[in-house]
mmCIF file of C-alpha atoms and ligand atoms in Angstrom:
data_model
loop_
_atom_site.group_PDB
_atom_site.id
_atom_site.type_symbol
_atom_site.label_atom_id
_atom_site.label_comp_id
_atom_site.label_asym_id
_atom_site.label_seq_id
_atom_site.Cartn_x
_atom_site.Cartn_y
_atom_site.Cartn_z
ATOM 1 C CA MET J 831 -13.603 -36.824 20.587
ATOM 2 C CA SER J 832 -14.422 -40.772 20.918
ATOM 3 C CA GLN J 833 -16.512 -41.420 23.838
ATOM 4 C CA LYS J 834 -15.955 -44.090 26.519
ATOM 5 C CA PRO J 835 -18.839 -46.958 26.257
ATOM 6 C CA PRO J 836 -20.983 -46.562 29.004
ATOM 7 C CA PRO J 837 -20.429 -49.743 31.350
ATOM 8 C CA LYS J 838 -22.694 -52.758 30.800
ATOM 9 C CA GLN J 839 -26.118 -52.854 32.662
ATOM 10 C CA PHE J 840 -26.442 -56.079 34.400
ATOM 11 C CA VAL J 841 -30.228 -57.059 34.990
ATOM 12 C CA LYS J 842 -30.194 -58.309 38.551
ATOM 13 C CA THR J 843 -32.984 -60.720 39.690
ATOM 14 C CA PRO J 844 -34.097 -60.157 43.116
ATOM 15 C CA ILE J 845 -34.412 -62.897 45.530
ATOM 16 C CA ASN J 846 -38.179 -63.730 45.852
ATOM 17 C CA GLY J 847 -39.592 -63.644 49.317
ATOM 18 C CA ALA J 848 -36.592 -61.607 51.079
ATOM 19 C CA LYS J 849 -36.959 -57.768 51.724
ATOM 20 C CA SER J 850 -33.212 -57.684 52.245
ATOM 21 C CA VAL J 851 -30.127 -59.513 50.967
ATOM 22 C CA ILE J 852 -26.825 -59.609 52.685
ATOM 23 C CA LEU J 853 -23.396 -61.110 51.373
ATOM 24 C CA VAL J 854 -21.068 -62.122 54.128
ATOM 25 C CA SER J 855 -17.850 -62.581 52.484
ATOM 26 C CA SER J 856 -14.174 -62.901 53.343
ATOM 27 C CA ALA J 857 -11.350 -63.036 50.581
ATOM 28 C CA LYS J 858 -9.152 -65.719 52.303
ATOM 29 C CA GLY J 859 -10.720 -69.111 53.795
ATOM 30 C CA GLY J 860 -10.377 -69.579 57.418
ATOM 31 C CA VAL J 861 -10.733 -66.638 58.867
ATOM 32 C CA GLY J 862 -14.073 -67.629 60.552
ATOM 33 C CA LYS J 863 -16.497 -66.339 57.458
ATOM 34 C CA SER J 864 -19.329 -69.013 58.272
ATOM 35 C CA THR J 865 -19.228 -68.751 61.862
ATOM 36 C CA LEU J 866 -19.753 -65.309 61.769
ATOM 37 C CA ALA J 867 -22.453 -65.509 58.798
ATOM 38 C CA ILE J 868 -24.568 -68.052 60.982
ATOM 39 C CA ASN J 869 -24.078 -66.138 64.027
ATOM 40 C CA LEU J 870 -25.181 -63.219 62.376
ATOM 41 C CA ALA J 871 -28.169 -64.060 61.197
ATOM 42 C CA PHE J 872 -29.454 -65.352 64.391
ATOM 43 C CA SER J 873 -28.608 -62.355 66.342
ATOM 44 C CA LEU J 874 -30.809 -60.494 63.449
ATOM 45 C CA GLN J 875 -33.548 -62.909 64.570
ATOM 46 C CA ASN J 876 -32.830 -61.944 68.477
ATOM 47 C CA LEU J 877 -33.433 -58.492 67.118
ATOM 48 C CA GLY J 878 -37.057 -59.931 65.748
ATOM 49 C CA LEU J 879 -36.141 -60.398 62.216
ATOM 50 C CA LYS J 880 -37.223 -63.211 59.716
ATOM 51 C CA ILE J 881 -34.310 -64.774 58.730
ATOM 52 C CA GLY J 882 -33.167 -67.065 55.741
ATOM 53 C CA ILE J 883 -29.380 -68.680 55.200
ATOM 54 C CA LEU J 884 -27.899 -69.450 51.847
ATOM 55 C CA ASP J 885 -24.769 -71.388 51.646
ATOM 56 C CA ALA J 886 -23.534 -70.174 48.734
ATOM 57 C CA ASP J 887 -20.187 -72.240 49.097
ATOM 58 C CA VAL J 888 -20.886 -74.785 46.701
ATOM 59 C CA TYR J 889 -17.297 -76.559 46.995
ATOM 60 C CA GLY J 890 -17.011 -76.706 50.913
ATOM 61 C CA PRO J 891 -20.643 -76.179 52.048
ATOM 62 C CA SER J 892 -20.804 -76.070 55.922
ATOM 63 C CA LEU J 893 -24.540 -75.000 56.558
ATOM 64 C CA PRO J 894 -25.568 -78.528 57.257
ATOM 65 C CA LYS J 895 -22.798 -78.967 59.702
ATOM 66 C CA LEU J 896 -23.315 -75.983 61.603
ATOM 67 C CA ILE J 897 -27.117 -76.228 62.212
ATOM 68 C CA ASN J 898 -26.970 -79.995 62.476
ATOM 69 C CA LEU J 899 -29.289 -80.118 59.191
ATOM 70 C CA ASN J 900 -29.201 -83.311 56.787
ATOM 71 C CA GLU J 901 -32.526 -83.628 54.946
ATOM 72 C CA LYS J 902 -32.944 -83.554 51.126
ATOM 73 C CA PRO J 903 -35.451 -80.277 50.337
ATOM 74 C CA LYS J 904 -38.460 -81.129 48.743
ATOM 75 C CA SER J 905 -40.171 -79.808 45.493
ATOM 76 C CA GLU J 906 -43.987 -80.028 44.768
ATOM 77 C CA ASP J 907 -43.518 -78.747 41.214
ATOM 78 C CA GLY J 908 -40.066 -80.735 40.425
ATOM 79 C CA LYS J 909 -38.809 -77.509 39.857
ATOM 80 C CA ALA J 910 -38.622 -75.058 42.974
ATOM 81 C CA MET J 911 -37.127 -76.456 46.339
ATOM 82 C CA ILE J 912 -38.641 -75.615 49.379
ATOM 83 C CA PRO J 913 -35.972 -74.288 51.835
ATOM 84 C CA LEU J 914 -35.335 -76.541 54.983
ATOM 85 C CA GLU J 915 -36.215 -74.969 57.932
ATOM 86 C CA LYS J 916 -34.229 -74.948 61.506
ATOM 87 C CA TYR J 917 -34.525 -72.651 64.583
ATOM 88 C CA GLY J 918 -36.963 -70.355 62.530
ATOM 89 C CA ALA J 919 -34.485 -70.125 60.037
ATOM 90 C CA GLN J 920 -34.906 -71.046 56.342
ATOM 91 C CA CYS J 921 -31.946 -72.916 55.118
ATOM 92 C CA MET J 922 -30.358 -73.749 51.798
ATOM 93 C CA SER J 923 -27.061 -75.499 50.857
ATOM 94 C CA MET J 924 -25.587 -77.488 48.254
ATOM 95 C CA GLY J 925 -24.614 -79.849 51.029
ATOM 96 C CA PHE J 926 -28.168 -80.707 51.312
ATOM 97 C CA LEU J 927 -28.532 -81.689 47.879
ATOM 98 C CA VAL J 928 -25.253 -84.046 48.003
ATOM 99 C CA ASP J 929 -23.900 -86.293 49.895
ATOM 100 C CA GLU J 930 -21.469 -85.117 52.560
ATOM 101 C CA GLN J 931 -18.768 -87.117 51.484
ATOM 102 C CA THR J 932 -19.247 -86.452 47.589
ATOM 103 C CA PRO J 933 -16.332 -83.820 46.479
ATOM 104 C CA MET J 934 -17.837 -81.452 44.309
ATOM 105 C CA ILE J 935 -15.590 -81.372 40.943
ATOM 106 C CA TRP J 936 -17.461 -79.037 38.568
ATOM 107 C CA ARG J 937 -16.350 -76.411 36.615
ATOM 108 C CA GLY J 938 -17.252 -72.502 36.672
ATOM 109 C CA PRO J 939 -20.240 -72.902 34.598
ATOM 110 C CA MET J 940 -22.160 -75.632 37.051
ATOM 111 C CA VAL J 941 -21.134 -73.127 39.708
ATOM 112 C CA ILE J 942 -23.008 -70.648 38.180
ATOM 113 C CA SER J 943 -25.879 -72.856 37.498
ATOM 114 C CA ALA J 944 -26.289 -73.770 41.282
ATOM 115 C CA ILE J 945 -25.994 -70.236 42.390
ATOM 116 C CA LYS J 946 -28.608 -69.292 40.170
ATOM 117 C CA THR J 947 -30.892 -72.105 41.321
ATOM 118 C CA MET J 948 -30.245 -71.612 45.002
ATOM 119 C CA THR J 949 -31.137 -67.928 44.349
ATOM 120 C CA GLN J 950 -34.163 -68.147 41.652
ATOM 121 C CA LYS J 951 -35.524 -71.733 42.325
ATOM 122 C CA VAL J 952 -36.072 -71.849 45.928
ATOM 123 C CA LEU J 953 -39.085 -70.801 47.372
ATOM 124 C CA TRP J 954 -38.087 -68.547 50.170
ATOM 125 C CA LYS J 955 -40.668 -66.934 51.618
ATOM 126 C CA ASP J 956 -41.585 -64.235 54.049
ATOM 127 C CA ARG J 957 -38.048 -63.417 54.873
ATOM 128 C CA ASP J 958 -36.963 -60.027 56.392
ATOM 129 C CA VAL J 959 -32.996 -60.968 55.490
ATOM 130 C CA ILE J 960 -31.020 -63.501 53.846
ATOM 131 C CA ILE J 961 -27.856 -63.783 55.022
ATOM 132 C CA ILE J 962 -25.572 -65.378 52.228
ATOM 133 C CA ASP J 963 -22.761 -67.379 53.289
ATOM 134 C CA MET J 964 -20.040 -66.668 50.078
ATOM 135 C CA PRO J 965 -17.090 -68.988 49.441
ATOM 136 C CA PRO J 966 -13.632 -67.422 49.754
ATOM 137 C CA GLY J 967 -11.987 -65.773 47.062
ATOM 138 C CA THR J 968 -12.897 -63.659 43.849
ATOM 139 C CA GLY J 969 -14.130 -66.298 41.926
ATOM 140 C CA ASP J 970 -17.276 -67.396 39.695
ATOM 141 C CA THR J 971 -19.659 -67.034 42.695
ATOM 142 C CA GLN J 972 -18.587 -63.899 43.637
ATOM 143 C CA LEU J 973 -19.139 -62.786 40.136
ATOM 144 C CA THR J 974 -22.600 -64.249 39.686
ATOM 145 C CA PHE J 975 -23.674 -62.457 42.702
ATOM 146 C CA ALA J 976 -22.012 -59.218 41.543
ATOM 147 C CA GLN J 977 -23.784 -59.702 37.697
ATOM 148 C CA GLU J 978 -26.890 -61.554 38.363
ATOM 149 C CA VAL J 979 -28.459 -61.343 41.324
ATOM 150 C CA LYS J 980 -30.246 -58.302 43.283
ATOM 151 C CA VAL J 981 -28.256 -57.865 46.788
ATOM 152 C CA ASP J 982 -28.213 -54.790 49.226
ATOM 153 C CA GLY J 983 -24.702 -55.280 50.526
ATOM 154 C CA ALA J 984 -21.754 -57.153 51.624
ATOM 155 C CA ILE J 985 -20.013 -57.776 55.111
ATOM 156 C CA ILE J 986 -16.279 -58.692 54.894
ATOM 157 C CA VAL J 987 -14.676 -60.705 57.570
ATOM 158 C CA SER J 988 -11.048 -61.014 58.300
ATOM 159 C CA THR J 989 -8.616 -62.075 61.154
ATOM 160 C CA PRO J 990 -5.981 -59.129 61.890
ATOM 161 C CA GLN J 991 -3.266 -60.807 60.446
ATOM 162 C CA ASP J 992 -1.183 -59.421 57.363
ATOM 163 C CA LEU J 993 -1.698 -62.417 55.437
ATOM 164 C CA ALA J 994 -5.557 -62.193 55.756
ATOM 165 C CA LEU J 995 -5.870 -58.460 54.971
ATOM 166 C CA MET J 996 -3.757 -58.508 51.987
ATOM 167 C CA ASP J 997 -6.780 -60.613 50.408
ATOM 168 C CA VAL J 998 -9.221 -58.473 51.901
ATOM 169 C CA LYS J 999 -8.086 -55.224 50.266
ATOM 170 C CA ARG J 1000 -8.656 -57.492 46.814
ATOM 171 C CA GLY J 1001 -12.051 -58.317 48.322
ATOM 172 C CA ILE J 1002 -12.961 -54.514 48.822
ATOM 173 C CA GLN J 1003 -11.356 -53.651 45.346
ATOM 174 C CA MET J 1004 -13.651 -56.332 43.747
ATOM 175 C CA PHE J 1005 -17.028 -55.428 45.510
ATOM 176 C CA ASP J 1006 -16.340 -51.615 44.610
ATOM 177 C CA LYS J 1007 -15.722 -52.689 41.150
ATOM 178 C CA THR J 1008 -18.555 -54.603 40.966
ATOM 179 C CA GLY J 1009 -20.771 -51.967 42.581
ATOM 180 C CA ILE J 1010 -21.511 -53.839 45.892
ATOM 181 C CA LYS J 1011 -22.097 -51.763 48.908
ATOM 182 C CA ILE J 1012 -19.665 -52.675 51.480
ATOM 183 C CA LEU J 1013 -21.638 -52.315 54.939
ATOM 184 C CA GLY J 1014 -18.515 -52.613 56.829
ATOM 185 C CA LEU J 1015 -15.983 -54.885 57.830
ATOM 186 C CA ILE J 1016 -15.594 -57.343 61.319
ATOM 187 C CA ASP J 1017 -12.372 -58.312 62.973
ATOM 188 C CA ASN J 1018 -12.961 -61.960 63.686
ATOM 189 C CA MET J 1019 -9.814 -63.864 66.528
ATOM 190 C CA SER J 1020 -9.114 -60.378 67.379
ATOM 191 C CA PHE J 1021 -8.058 -61.566 71.052
ATOM 192 C CA PHE J 1022 -8.303 -64.590 73.525
ATOM 193 C CA LYS J 1023 -8.781 -63.703 77.240
ATOM 194 C CA GLY J 1024 -6.772 -66.118 78.943
ATOM 195 C CA ASP J 1025 -7.670 -67.263 82.596
ATOM 196 C CA ASP J 1026 -5.527 -64.529 84.013
ATOM 197 C CA GLY J 1027 -8.299 -62.213 82.262
ATOM 198 C CA LYS J 1028 -5.417 -60.825 79.823
ATOM 199 C CA GLU J 1029 -6.498 -60.487 76.418
ATOM 200 C CA TYR J 1030 -3.814 -61.861 73.785
ATOM 201 C CA LYS J 1031 -3.700 -60.537 70.376
ATOM 202 C CA ILE J 1032 -2.909 -63.973 68.853
ATOM 203 C CA PHE J 1033 -3.348 -62.588 65.014
ATOM 204 C CA GLY J 1034 -2.039 -59.127 65.662
ATOM 205 C CA GLU J 1035 -3.665 -55.719 66.081
ATOM 206 C CA GLY J 1036 -5.573 -53.391 64.610
ATOM 207 C CA GLY J 1037 -5.229 -54.723 60.970
ATOM 208 C CA VAL J 1038 -8.864 -54.645 60.127
ATOM 209 C CA GLU J 1039 -9.877 -51.264 61.423
ATOM 210 C CA LYS J 1040 -6.946 -49.962 59.458
ATOM 211 C CA THR J 1041 -7.889 -51.341 56.639
ATOM 212 C CA ALA J 1042 -11.592 -49.971 56.951
ATOM 213 C CA LYS J 1043 -9.829 -46.685 57.453
ATOM 214 C CA GLU J 1044 -7.705 -46.792 54.324
ATOM 215 C CA PHE J 1045 -10.642 -47.573 52.050
ATOM 216 C CA ASN J 1046 -13.184 -45.377 53.925
ATOM 217 C CA LYS J 1047 -15.222 -48.132 54.895
ATOM 218 C CA GLU J 1048 -17.122 -48.767 58.281
ATOM 219 C CA PHE J 1049 -15.575 -50.644 60.975
ATOM 220 C CA LEU J 1050 -18.419 -52.712 62.657
ATOM 221 C CA GLY J 1051 -16.637 -54.367 65.200
ATOM 222 C CA HIS J 1052 -14.374 -57.107 67.209
ATOM 223 C CA LEU J 1053 -14.961 -60.764 67.980
ATOM 224 C CA PRO J 1054 -12.570 -62.485 70.126
ATOM 225 C CA ILE J 1055 -11.380 -66.423 69.707
ATOM 226 C CA HIS J 1056 -13.887 -68.001 72.434
ATOM 227 C CA GLN J 1057 -14.205 -71.621 72.622
ATOM 228 C CA ASP J 1058 -18.090 -71.528 73.203
ATOM 229 C CA LEU J 1059 -18.258 -70.254 69.708
ATOM 230 C CA ARG J 1060 -16.199 -73.199 68.174
ATOM 231 C CA SER J 1061 -17.865 -75.855 70.369
ATOM 232 C CA SER J 1062 -21.304 -74.705 69.615
ATOM 233 C CA ALA J 1063 -20.421 -74.686 66.107
ATOM 234 C CA ASP J 1064 -19.538 -77.983 66.002
ATOM 235 C CA LYS J 1065 -22.655 -79.162 67.954
ATOM 236 C CA GLY J 1066 -25.007 -77.514 65.191
ATOM 237 C CA ASP J 1067 -26.493 -74.995 67.653
ATOM 238 C CA PRO J 1068 -24.974 -71.537 66.803
ATOM 239 C CA LEU J 1069 -23.982 -69.562 69.929
ATOM 240 C CA THR J 1070 -26.197 -66.504 69.331
ATOM 241 C CA HIS J 1071 -29.164 -69.052 69.216
ATOM 242 C CA SER J 1072 -28.461 -71.667 71.825
ATOM 243 C CA ASN J 1073 -27.275 -68.787 74.233
ATOM 244 C CA PRO J 1074 -27.849 -65.484 73.353
ATOM 245 C CA GLU J 1075 -26.816 -63.918 76.772
ATOM 246 C CA HIS J 1076 -23.208 -65.171 76.004
ATOM 247 C CA GLU J 1077 -20.833 -62.432 76.434
ATOM 248 C CA VAL J 1078 -19.843 -63.248 72.618
ATOM 249 C CA SER J 1079 -23.407 -63.611 71.160
ATOM 250 C CA LYS J 1080 -23.835 -59.706 73.202
ATOM 251 C CA LEU J 1081 -20.756 -58.470 70.625
ATOM 252 C CA PHE J 1082 -22.801 -60.357 67.529
ATOM 253 C CA LEU J 1083 -26.008 -58.447 68.886
ATOM 254 C CA ASN J 1084 -24.170 -54.893 68.664
ATOM 255 C CA ILE J 1085 -22.754 -55.609 65.262
ATOM 256 C CA ALA J 1086 -26.104 -57.131 63.984
ATOM 257 C CA LYS J 1087 -27.830 -53.699 65.295
ATOM 258 C CA LYS J 1088 -25.617 -51.867 62.677
ATOM 259 C CA ILE J 1089 -26.537 -54.589 60.189
ATOM 260 C CA LYS J 1090 -30.090 -53.778 60.386
ATOM 261 C CA LEU J 1091 -29.798 -50.045 59.999
ATOM 262 C CA ASN J 1092 -28.604 -51.149 56.541
ATOM 263 C CA LEU J 1093 -32.003 -53.227 55.641
ATOM 264 C CA ASN J 1094 -35.124 -52.469 53.678
HETATM 265 P P1 LIG Z 119 -14.446 -69.887 57.039
HETATM 266 O O1 LIG Z 119 -15.894 -69.775 56.867
HETATM 267 O O2 LIG Z 119 -13.814 -68.325 56.701
HETATM 268 O O3 LIG Z 119 -13.631 -70.891 56.203
HETATM 269 P P2 LIG Z 119 -15.203 -70.606 59.758
HETATM 270 O O4 LIG Z 119 -16.238 -70.131 59.849
HETATM 271 O O5 LIG Z 119 -15.187 -72.133 58.914
HETATM 272 O O6 LIG Z 119 -14.516 -70.380 58.488
HETATM 273 O O7 LIG Z 119 -14.102 -71.163 60.552
HETATM 274 C C1 LIG Z 119 -12.973 -71.585 61.065
HETATM 275 C C2 LIG Z 119 -12.535 -72.263 62.045
HETATM 276 O O8 LIG Z 119 -12.503 -71.333 63.597
HETATM 277 C C3 LIG Z 119 -13.873 -73.016 62.561
HETATM 278 O O9 LIG Z 119 -13.521 -74.555 63.114
HETATM 279 C C4 LIG Z 119 -14.850 -72.308 63.335
HETATM 280 O O10 LIG Z 119 -15.469 -73.238 64.365
HETATM 281 C C5 LIG Z 119 -13.484 -72.079 63.997
HETATM 282 N N1 LIG Z 119 -13.807 -70.581 64.463
HETATM 283 C C6 LIG Z 119 -14.107 -69.008 63.657
HETATM 284 N N2 LIG Z 119 -14.120 -68.111 64.347
HETATM 285 C C7 LIG Z 119 -13.895 -68.524 65.718
HETATM 286 C C8 LIG Z 119 -14.014 -67.472 67.062
HETATM 287 N N3 LIG Z 119 -13.815 -66.446 66.881
HETATM 288 N N4 LIG Z 119 -13.831 -68.208 68.109
HETATM 289 C C9 LIG Z 119 -13.441 -69.665 67.793
HETATM 290 N N5 LIG Z 119 -13.385 -70.037 67.029
HETATM 291 C C10 LIG Z 119 -13.512 -69.474 66.005
#
């Protein structure tokens, strides 16, 4: 009887200088992944952890804008880069290396090489956790992390809209297939609280929770649509950093506490 060949074993390189590495992912763009990645990172900092933030969206980096940082990282030996530091977080993004207006017209191998550089040639130092803001989709970046980088888990962000959930299901299956543990799902833009105190479910209701149940994953929590979350992002000072007592920052903190339980 012929036997199935054993699954290919990939050699996964750890990110030096970090005890834990967590991916924040969404299969669909525009659901708030970058906003959540950065606010969760600072919530983990509020819990006493030393954080790093790696913006892995090579084509559309948003970290420089989200933390109002636009310097070129330095290198002492011309090989490894020193991450930039802002609000106590070590940060790296392709956006620090190229001009804001320059489009990245790159083929897959160049993206793979950029991800390897940002994970292996950056001198992250003394971090409890690095949060990685992933690009949307299930492409080269996702595959590079799945096959070549040692990560401890992934968080999936979605809005409760059917259109977004369809892609989330694809995202869940990709992580399951590539052996990356899904720490849980977050429902972003769950509701909008009007001046009348009522909660309006603009993108529908319950879809992310239902998907989590369907795939036997943890549901980490709901986050509302809130103007302060958007305006703090535009100002370059994330809400959970600028105002940790804000009602939305408290919701982030509850989610961060659950994530912290999974860290090394
Ligand atoms: P993605 O990384 O998934 O493409 P972003 O984090 O860039 O999404 O968010 C898309 C837009 O929606 C941004 O303008 C962001 O400020 C805004 N946004 C995201 N989540 C919220 C929220 N919960 N409340 C208000 N605005 C939000």
